[in-house]
């Protein structure tokens, strides 16, 4: 009988360690016919990161990174994407991968990264970041996270919208 309070206390302690939910938004012009920013970001990022890296267009790479930052900030709490329980983990690992490749500090808020990448996408010069984006290497964790989000997005609504405890 005494184990239950200890078990419950352990479970509650684990819940307290969860980071607070992030919020982020993409610019209004980012939808491009997809219906909503999340659908647009998932589709663009999955397509971009499925391609061989070769020499990348810095503007397209910046848009893909902005999309992934948005997804990493918003999908873990979006019930429409709860069908893949590993998606939040994949997105965290992917974020560490692309930020490491681009020299973006891990503590920088997602919105700051999104805003900077979107400015580059729209043609603003950005010193060292533009050459880094042009030489963006293959990012396998990022490609997998984008593909996983696309798989969930392509599911019919009923399996995708399962209740999470």
Coordinates of C-alpha atoms in Angstrom, one line a residue:
X1 CA 0.0 0.0 0.0
X2 CA 2.8 2.4 0.8
X3 CA 4.2 2.1 -2.7
X4 CA 1.4 3.9 -4.4
X5 CA 2.2 7.3 -2.9
X6 CA 5.8 6.9 -3.8
X7 CA 4.9 5.8 -7.4
X8 CA 2.6 8.7 -7.8
X9 CA 5.2 11.1 -6.4
X10 CA 7.7 9.8 -8.9
X11 CA 5.3 10.2 -11.8
X12 CA 4.5 13.8 -10.7
X13 CA 8.2 14.6 -10.3
X14 CA 8.7 13.5 -13.9
X15 CA 5.9 15.8 -15.1
X16 CA 7.5 18.8 -13.4
X17 CA 10.7 18.3 -15.4
X18 CA 8.9 18.8 -18.8
X19 CA 9.9 22.1 -20.5
X20 CA 7.2 24.7 -21.0
X21 CA 5.4 24.6 -24.3
X22 CA 6.8 27.0 -26.9
X23 CA 4.9 29.2 -29.1
X24 CA 5.9 30.4 -32.6
X25 CA 4.4 31.6 -35.8
X26 CA 5.3 31.8 -39.4
X27 CA 4.8 35.0 -41.4
X28 CA 1.3 35.5 -42.9
X29 CA 2.6 34.9 -46.4
X30 CA 4.0 31.5 -45.6
X31 CA 0.8 29.5 -46.3
X32 CA 1.1 29.4 -50.1
X33 CA -2.2 27.5 -50.7
X34 CA -1.7 24.8 -48.1
X35 CA -4.6 26.0 -45.9
X36 CA -2.7 26.7 -42.7
X37 CA 0.9 27.4 -41.7
X38 CA 1.4 24.0 -40.2
X39 CA 0.4 22.1 -43.3
X40 CA 2.5 24.4 -45.4
X41 CA 5.6 24.0 -43.2
X42 CA 5.3 20.2 -43.0
X43 CA 5.0 19.9 -46.8
X44 CA 7.8 22.3 -47.6
X45 CA 10.2 20.9 -45.0
X46 CA 9.6 17.3 -45.9
X47 CA 10.2 18.0 -49.6
X48 CA 13.3 20.1 -49.0
X49 CA 15.0 17.7 -46.6
X50 CA 14.2 14.7 -48.8
X51 CA 16.5 16.2 -51.5
X52 CA 20.2 15.5 -51.8
X53 CA 22.1 18.4 -50.2
X54 CA 24.5 19.3 -53.0
X55 CA 24.7 23.1 -53.3
X56 CA 21.5 24.4 -51.7
X57 CA 19.8 27.6 -52.5
X58 CA 20.3 29.7 -49.3
X59 CA 16.8 31.2 -49.5
X60 CA 15.1 27.8 -49.8
X61 CA 17.3 26.4 -47.0
X62 CA 16.4 29.4 -44.8
X63 CA 12.7 28.8 -45.4
X64 CA 13.1 25.1 -44.6
X65 CA 14.9 25.8 -41.3
X66 CA 12.2 28.4 -40.4
X67 CA 9.6 25.7 -41.1
X68 CA 11.4 23.2 -39.0
X69 CA 11.8 25.7 -36.1
X70 CA 8.1 26.4 -36.3
X71 CA 7.3 22.6 -36.3
X72 CA 9.7 21.9 -33.4
X73 CA 8.0 24.6 -31.4
X74 CA 4.3 23.8 -32.2
X75 CA 3.9 20.1 -33.2
X76 CA 4.7 18.6 -29.8
X77 CA 1.5 20.2 -28.4
X78 CA -0.7 19.9 -31.5
X79 CA -3.2 17.1 -31.1
X80 CA -3.4 16.6 -34.8
X81 CA 0.1 15.3 -34.8
X82 CA -0.2 13.0 -31.7
X83 CA -0.4 9.8 -33.7
X84 CA 3.4 9.6 -33.7
X85 CA 4.4 9.6 -30.1
X86 CA 8.1 9.9 -31.0
X87 CA 7.6 13.0 -33.1
X88 CA 8.5 15.4 -30.3
X89 CA 11.7 13.5 -29.6
X90 CA 12.5 13.4 -33.3
X91 CA 12.0 17.2 -33.5
X92 CA 14.2 17.9 -30.5
X93 CA 17.0 15.8 -31.9
X94 CA 16.5 17.4 -35.4
X95 CA 16.6 20.9 -33.8
X96 CA 19.9 20.1 -32.2
X97 CA 21.2 18.9 -35.5
X98 CA 20.3 21.9 -37.7
X99 CA 21.2 24.4 -35.1
X100 CA 24.6 22.7 -34.6
X101 CA 25.2 22.7 -38.4
X102 CA 24.3 26.4 -38.6
X103 CA 26.0 27.6 -35.4
X104 CA 22.7 28.7 -33.9
X105 CA 22.8 28.7 -30.1
X106 CA 20.5 26.1 -28.5
X107 CA 18.9 28.6 -26.1
X108 CA 17.8 31.0 -28.8
X109 CA 13.9 31.1 -28.9
X110 CA 12.3 29.5 -32.0
X111 CA 10.7 32.8 -33.0
X112 CA 14.0 34.6 -33.2
X113 CA 15.3 31.8 -35.5
X114 CA 12.2 31.9 -37.6
X115 CA 12.3 35.6 -38.1
X116 CA 16.0 35.6 -39.1
X117 CA 15.5 32.7 -41.5
X118 CA 12.5 34.3 -43.1
X119 CA 14.4 37.5 -43.7
X120 CA 17.1 35.5 -45.5
X121 CA 14.4 33.7 -47.4
X122 CA 13.0 37.1 -48.6
X123 CA 16.5 38.2 -49.8
X124 CA 18.1 40.0 -46.8
X125 CA 21.8 39.6 -46.6
X126 CA 23.0 37.9 -43.4
X127 CA 26.8 37.7 -43.3
X128 CA 28.0 34.2 -42.5
X129 CA 24.6 32.6 -42.3
X130 CA 24.0 32.7 -46.0
X131 CA 27.2 30.7 -46.9
X132 CA 26.3 28.3 -44.1
X133 CA 22.9 27.8 -45.6
X134 CA 24.3 27.3 -49.1
X135 CA 26.6 24.6 -47.8
X136 CA 24.1 23.0 -45.5
X137 CA 25.1 19.3 -45.2
X138 CA 22.8 16.3 -45.2
X139 CA 20.7 16.5 -41.9
X140 CA 19.4 12.9 -41.5
X141 CA 17.6 13.5 -38.2
X142 CA 16.0 16.6 -39.6
X143 CA 14.9 14.7 -42.7
X144 CA 13.4 11.9 -40.6
X145 CA 11.5 14.4 -38.4
X146 CA 10.1 16.2 -41.4
X147 CA 9.2 12.9 -43.0
X148 CA 7.5 11.7 -39.8
X149 CA 5.4 14.9 -39.6
X150 CA 4.4 14.4 -43.3
X151 CA 3.4 10.8 -42.6
X152 CA 1.1 11.9 -39.7
X153 CA -0.2 14.8 -41.8
X154 CA -1.2 12.4 -44.6
X155 CA -3.2 10.1 -42.3
X156 CA -7.0 10.3 -42.2
X157 CA -8.2 12.5 -39.4
X158 CA -9.6 9.7 -37.2
X159 CA -6.4 7.8 -36.5
X160 CA -4.5 11.1 -36.3
X161 CA -6.7 12.6 -33.7
X162 CA -6.5 9.9 -31.0
X163 CA -6.9 11.0 -27.4
X164 CA -3.6 11.4 -25.5
X165 CA -3.4 11.0 -21.8

